[in-house]
Amino acid sequence: MSEGIRRRVNDAMPVADAGAGFTSKSSDDKIGNSAHPVGPPRHSRVKQYFLVTGLLCFFLSTSVVIFTTQLIGAPLYLVNKGFYYAWMAMTKELFGLVVNSVTQWFTSTTIRISGDASVRGQLKLTKDGRLETDFPERLILLANHQIYTDWLYLWWAAYTSGMHGHLCIILKESLKYIPVIGEGMMFWSFIFLARNWAKDKARLQSSLSKIRNQYSGHWSGSQKLAPIWLLIFPEGTNTSVNGRNASKRWAEKSGQPDMVHCLLPKSTGLHYCIQELKGTVEWVYDCTIAYEGVPRGQYGQDIYPLWSTFFEGRAPRSVNMYWRRFKVDDIPIDDIKVFEAWLRIRWDEKDRLLEQFMQTGKFPSDDGAGMTAKADVLTEDTYLGPGGHRYIETSVKNGSPLEFLLIYVPLAVVTTVAYLIYRTIKGFM
């Protein structure tokens, strides 16, 4: 086997690199003398360290609270697996609130949403300016991987559909060794892969078997399949100098043209996921993400590293998401070569979408038909953008300012009940 083919097989399963990218370096250190698209840092160095302290205190404390809640529910696995998975889904919902809260409090970014005709009627704006999506409970979610914050916005997208407790992310194996966070992700049945298909296939098969056969309705006795949003980044890594070079090398070796804005997608793992879940998942949803202000030829991870985004006050002015969906029955999975061609076409379309965004600052819309308002809430005029096209403009936010307090409720309730039981038993002694 040639070196190029061997590398491609070992990288066949796309995984998210969700934990990297945190550095105290400013984006100015990476983009040289180029003017930052948001301007100079909005916060002084002193305020930045106050923000760091605040974010870390909130994130670490809530992570410990959620992990403790997971440990309390762990014995349910021995009693009733249905109760166990329901408990862990609840703790995943709590972490979704953490993600939303951190993004809402520490960044000031407009989220601009549009889509094609396939998602008509599924994107809605509430009276108080929140996005609501009417996506199915079970789906495979694909996205291009621009920067490390992609997964934050996609988790928020799950929240807008009430599915933030059912998101399953495919991650690189090293992330499961992060103290507390890694163990928590294992409780959530996230899929950790080593980027070696020979090793990963068995792990993936086991995880997909659970997804394919797991039922909800444990209290009612129904046989409805459990909700699941399986998130996959087919590019396997975020767009960067290294990723661009690797994509170019593979394009040259495989005799196909490289892309301009995306990386060449990897097909083996995605093909296997769709093949295994066909019959239990009806739709593959696709989200194309773009960040305002990234100059041509540069990379979002260099313009918007986590430090600049969360602590310098230099988050992108807008995060843009373009949604579409594909029926699983229409995807050619019987022949891997045909599937590779299908996936390449989808990614060529993404590349053209990103080129349009580069030129115009917006993705296309469905000329108004794709963006709908909730009945008796908003008029169609709310969605009128340049040229009469419709977009939803919103921001990451929880349903209410105090919703994050729900993070502490399960542990508080269990602790209170345990204390009352202790006092009752002590009273009889």
XYZ file of C-alpha atoms in Angstrom:
429
model
C 0.000 0.000 0.000
C 1.379 3.399 -0.959
C 2.063 5.990 1.703
C -0.677 8.260 0.376
C -3.323 5.513 0.440
C -2.182 4.343 3.875
C -2.542 7.854 5.233
C -5.987 8.143 3.698
C -7.189 4.864 5.233
C -5.883 5.804 8.674
C -7.656 9.160 8.454
C -10.825 7.646 7.047
C -13.023 8.430 10.035
C -13.714 12.144 10.447
C -13.472 13.297 14.046
C -13.927 16.654 15.706
C -11.015 18.415 17.365
C -13.171 20.203 19.926
C -10.637 20.752 22.626
C -7.816 22.526 20.878
C -7.160 26.118 20.056
C -7.135 27.705 23.500
C -4.177 30.011 23.829
C -3.445 33.294 25.536
C -1.968 34.633 22.307
C -3.896 37.340 20.527
C -5.002 36.776 16.955
C -2.638 39.648 16.051
C 0.245 37.251 16.758
C -1.033 34.982 13.987
C -2.165 37.355 11.265
C 0.870 39.609 11.430
C 0.361 43.245 10.523
C -3.048 42.721 8.930
C -5.802 44.740 10.570
C -8.146 42.552 12.569
C -11.636 42.616 11.002
C -13.203 43.568 14.351
C -10.543 46.144 15.189
C -8.249 46.366 18.213
C -9.053 44.478 21.454
C -12.109 45.947 23.135
C -11.000 44.905 26.611
C -7.872 45.888 28.509
C -5.470 43.177 29.569
C -6.713 43.485 33.169
C -10.335 43.016 32.095
C -9.323 40.079 29.952
C -7.940 38.263 32.964
C -11.083 39.058 34.951
C -13.086 37.520 32.107
C -10.809 34.478 32.062
C -11.315 34.030 35.793
C -15.070 34.385 35.490
C -15.397 31.971 32.581
C -13.151 29.348 34.159
C -14.952 29.570 37.504
C -18.342 29.140 35.841
C -17.257 26.451 33.401
C -15.277 24.365 35.866
C -17.836 24.622 38.669
C -20.738 23.676 36.417
C -18.695 20.852 34.894
C -18.047 19.448 38.359
C -21.726 19.810 39.270
C -22.801 18.014 36.084
C -20.185 15.291 36.506
C -21.321 14.724 40.102
C -24.893 14.474 38.834
C -23.709 11.878 36.319
C -22.021 9.846 39.054
C -25.224 9.887 41.104
C -27.134 8.477 38.146
C -24.512 5.908 37.135
C -25.955 3.080 39.299
C -29.161 3.299 37.268
C -27.318 1.334 34.573
C -27.534 -1.740 36.825
C -31.206 -1.145 37.604
C -32.690 -0.028 34.283
C -30.655 1.019 31.263
C -33.535 3.110 29.961
C -33.565 5.206 33.123
C -29.783 5.468 32.947
C -29.738 6.822 29.386
C -32.575 9.231 30.192
C -30.613 10.548 33.186
C -27.468 11.027 31.115
C -29.462 12.802 28.392
C -30.693 15.176 31.088
C -27.102 15.918 32.171
C -26.193 16.526 28.521
C -29.003 19.061 28.334
C -27.473 20.805 31.341
C -24.121 21.038 29.606
C -25.883 22.453 26.576
C -27.045 25.272 28.862
C -23.429 25.798 29.938
C -22.357 26.072 26.286
C -25.169 28.520 25.507
C -24.499 30.625 28.593
C -20.762 30.948 27.973
C -21.338 31.874 24.327
C -24.101 34.347 25.206
C -22.236 36.075 28.047
C -18.730 36.242 26.607
C -19.348 36.944 22.920
C -21.476 39.438 21.011
C -22.182 37.820 17.689
C -25.087 37.922 15.271
C -26.160 34.507 13.996
C -27.530 34.725 10.453
C -29.537 31.721 9.298
C -30.752 30.750 5.843
C -31.412 27.550 3.948
C -32.622 25.997 0.722
C -36.091 24.763 -0.167
C -35.534 21.429 1.608
C -35.812 23.100 5.044
C -38.802 25.318 4.295
C -40.937 25.902 7.365
C -38.337 24.448 9.737
C -36.553 27.700 10.659
C -38.554 30.055 12.863
C -38.000 33.211 14.880
C -39.865 33.786 18.140
C -41.245 37.126 19.292
C -38.329 37.597 21.683
C -35.787 37.003 18.899
C -34.831 33.388 19.515
C -34.366 30.801 16.782
C -36.563 27.727 16.851
C -35.930 24.857 14.457
C -38.335 22.070 13.654
C -35.806 19.390 12.792
C -36.499 15.672 13.362
C -35.488 13.858 16.539
C -33.191 11.470 14.700
C -30.726 12.672 12.084
C -27.125 12.663 10.946
C -25.645 16.168 10.985
C -22.785 17.141 8.658
C -20.827 20.381 8.728
C -17.677 21.902 7.343
C -15.092 22.543 10.067
C -13.898 26.147 10.063
C -12.699 26.803 13.615
C -12.836 25.256 17.064
C -16.084 27.004 18.026
C -18.101 25.235 15.307
C -19.344 22.626 17.769
C -20.586 25.340 20.181
C -22.898 26.783 17.537
C -24.041 23.352 16.384
C -24.867 22.374 19.990
C -26.870 25.589 20.194
C -28.631 24.591 16.953
C -29.612 21.331 18.680
C -30.917 23.423 21.598
C -33.177 25.373 19.241
C -34.819 22.073 18.315
C -34.954 20.765 21.893
C -32.332 18.138 21.057
C -29.374 19.453 23.090
C -29.626 16.401 25.327
C -29.311 14.031 22.380
C -26.288 15.325 20.471
C -23.620 12.687 19.881
C -20.251 13.909 18.634
C -17.479 11.845 17.058
C -14.227 13.016 18.671
C -10.553 12.188 18.601
C -9.561 9.673 21.251
C -7.170 11.892 23.209
C -10.039 14.124 24.396
C -11.471 11.437 26.646
C -8.428 11.764 28.917
C -9.286 15.355 29.920
C -10.086 15.164 33.663
C -13.810 15.370 34.479
C -14.721 16.560 30.964
C -13.465 13.366 29.332
C -15.259 11.107 31.792
C -18.396 13.198 31.349
C -18.299 12.769 27.579
C -17.956 9.013 28.030
C -21.112 9.023 30.181
C -22.808 10.766 27.245
C -21.736 7.961 24.883
C -19.702 10.280 22.668
C -17.709 8.266 20.134
C -13.914 8.434 20.521
C -11.826 7.299 17.576
C -8.100 6.930 16.964
C -8.162 7.965 13.285
C -7.152 4.454 12.332
C -9.952 2.667 10.502
C -8.633 -0.779 11.374
C -9.107 0.048 15.067
C -12.031 2.431 14.795
C -14.435 0.264 12.822
C -15.210 -2.049 15.759
C -15.735 0.894 18.138
C -17.963 2.643 15.660
C -19.932 -0.513 14.989
C -20.605 -0.944 18.708
C -21.712 2.670 19.150
C -23.914 2.673 16.060
C -25.515 -0.583 17.144
C -26.630 1.109 20.369
C -27.937 4.117 18.450
C -29.779 1.858 16.021
C -31.434 -0.228 18.747
C -31.937 2.202 21.642
C -35.545 2.990 22.462
C -37.137 5.795 24.454
C -40.404 5.771 26.345
C -39.043 3.807 29.297
C -41.768 5.133 31.589
C -44.599 4.692 29.091
C -43.406 1.401 27.637
C -43.485 2.703 24.065
C -41.133 1.327 21.431
C -40.155 4.645 19.883
C -36.515 4.953 18.849
C -34.541 7.272 21.108
C -33.684 10.736 19.725
C -30.149 11.156 18.350
C -28.273 13.851 16.470
C -25.042 12.287 15.253
C -22.593 15.100 14.440
C -19.832 14.378 11.916
C -17.212 16.698 10.408
C -16.277 14.818 7.214
C -13.178 16.978 6.676
C -11.703 15.428 9.814
C -10.046 18.619 11.064
C -10.556 22.357 10.980
C -9.408 24.460 8.039
C -5.844 25.666 8.661
C -2.445 25.791 7.004
C -1.767 22.174 7.960
C -5.228 21.033 6.938
C -4.976 22.898 3.637
C -1.597 21.316 2.863
C -2.864 17.824 3.711
C -5.927 18.327 1.511
C -3.735 19.536 -1.342
C -1.408 16.536 -1.043
C -4.320 14.119 -1.143
C -5.839 15.920 -4.129
C -2.578 15.553 -6.025
C -2.200 11.877 -5.132
C -5.799 11.001 -5.956
C -5.876 13.002 -9.178
C -8.729 15.306 -8.230
C -8.805 19.079 -7.850
C -8.458 20.490 -4.366
C -11.015 22.874 -2.956
C -10.637 26.563 -2.236
C -12.482 27.084 1.044
C -13.228 23.551 2.251
C -10.969 20.567 2.783
C -11.536 17.378 0.811
C -14.050 15.284 2.810
C -13.326 11.779 4.024
C -15.956 9.289 2.972
C -15.269 5.941 4.663
C -16.546 6.685 8.163
C -19.530 8.727 7.018
C -20.501 6.030 4.539
C -20.371 3.444 7.318
C -22.517 5.594 9.642
C -25.227 6.130 7.025
C -25.120 2.473 6.043
C -25.516 1.295 9.647
C -28.273 3.761 10.559
C -30.333 3.516 7.382
C -33.864 2.499 8.277
C -33.684 4.211 11.661
C -32.641 7.691 10.479
C -34.554 9.323 7.636
C -32.529 12.488 7.005
C -28.987 13.757 6.716
C -28.880 17.462 7.580
C -26.041 19.597 6.292
C -24.873 22.911 7.738
C -22.374 25.178 6.004
C -20.745 27.560 8.487
C -18.894 30.772 7.704
C -17.447 33.500 9.937
C -17.579 37.129 8.906
C -14.274 38.926 8.491
C -11.917 36.111 7.481
C -9.856 37.497 4.551
C -9.378 35.427 1.426
C -6.437 33.084 1.801
C -6.474 33.217 5.600
C -8.056 30.914 8.167
C -10.706 31.469 10.787
C -8.711 29.764 13.523
C -6.009 32.423 13.124
C -8.416 35.369 13.046
C -10.718 34.148 15.820
C -8.764 32.014 18.311
C -10.607 31.339 21.549
C -8.713 34.004 23.497
C -9.616 36.784 21.068
C -13.192 35.563 20.746
C -14.056 35.219 24.420
C -11.722 37.589 26.256
C -10.567 40.379 23.925
C -14.089 41.162 22.760
C -13.178 40.337 19.175
C -15.700 37.689 18.268
C -16.826 37.592 14.636
C -19.520 40.148 13.877
C -21.633 37.356 12.443
C -21.667 33.576 12.269
C -23.539 32.422 9.187
C -25.257 29.064 8.815
C -26.807 27.654 5.639
C -29.027 24.594 6.121
C -30.218 21.890 3.754
C -31.147 18.226 4.064
C -30.972 14.982 2.092
C -33.185 11.935 2.375
C -31.150 8.890 3.398
C -33.023 6.685 0.911
C -31.784 8.947 -1.908
C -28.099 8.732 -0.923
C -26.164 6.105 -2.942
C -24.592 3.961 -0.223
C -24.549 0.600 -2.030
C -21.341 1.470 -3.897
C -18.566 3.265 -2.008
C -17.194 4.840 -5.191
C -20.583 6.265 -6.116
C -20.983 7.511 -2.553
C -17.573 9.214 -2.713
C -18.682 11.003 -5.864
C -21.955 12.044 -4.181
C -20.080 13.433 -1.174
C -17.600 15.249 -3.396
C -20.499 16.952 -5.213
C -21.979 18.066 -1.892
C -18.636 19.521 -0.834
C -18.169 21.242 -4.192
C -21.532 22.890 -3.496
C -20.273 23.946 -0.080
C -17.168 25.429 -1.637
C -19.317 27.492 -4.002
C -21.514 28.606 -1.096
C -18.409 29.764 0.770
C -17.164 31.571 -2.345
C -20.483 33.401 -2.579
C -20.168 34.287 1.099
C -16.641 35.546 0.488
C -17.887 37.820 -2.304
C -21.190 39.032 -0.824
C -20.946 38.510 2.934
C -24.046 36.301 2.931
C -25.207 32.866 1.946
C -28.142 32.556 -0.464
C -31.647 32.208 0.909
C -34.817 30.577 -0.299
C -36.227 33.918 -1.512
C -38.528 34.096 1.478
C -40.175 30.691 1.269
C -37.627 28.997 3.488
C -37.847 31.440 6.397
C -41.129 31.303 8.273
C -42.455 33.077 11.322
C -44.388 31.418 14.103
C -48.094 32.020 13.695
C -49.320 35.285 15.236
C -45.784 36.245 16.206
C -43.959 38.009 13.385
C -44.655 39.155 9.850
C -42.727 38.133 6.765
C -41.244 41.622 6.564
C -39.084 40.693 9.547
C -37.028 38.465 7.279
C -36.480 40.833 4.373
C -32.800 41.277 3.616
C -30.872 42.720 0.673
C -32.581 41.966 -2.614
C -35.741 40.754 -0.896
C -34.105 37.554 0.331
C -35.060 36.275 3.751
C -32.689 35.599 6.607
C -33.145 34.982 10.286
C -30.857 37.113 12.408
C -30.590 36.130 16.045
C -27.976 35.349 18.685
C -27.081 32.467 20.953
C -29.281 32.708 24.014
C -31.101 30.507 26.493
C -34.863 30.498 26.720
C -34.722 32.787 29.763
C -31.922 34.678 31.551
C -32.162 32.341 34.556
C -32.405 29.052 32.655
C -28.765 28.291 33.465
C -29.835 27.768 37.107
C -31.384 24.469 36.018
C -27.815 23.144 35.940
C -27.835 23.025 39.724
C -31.364 21.706 40.277
C -30.868 17.895 39.972
C -27.901 17.866 42.349
C -29.707 20.186 44.765
C -32.805 17.963 44.751
C -30.807 14.760 45.293
C -28.786 16.393 48.068
C -31.957 17.660 49.788
C -33.669 14.270 49.585
C -30.562 12.534 50.904
C -30.374 15.003 53.790
C -34.041 14.498 54.680
C -33.611 10.726 54.626
C -30.545 11.078 56.823
C -32.415 13.249 59.328
C -35.393 10.852 59.340
C -33.183 7.844 59.996
C -31.264 9.742 62.659
C -34.573 10.642 64.345
C -35.403 6.979 64.822
C -32.039 6.166 66.348
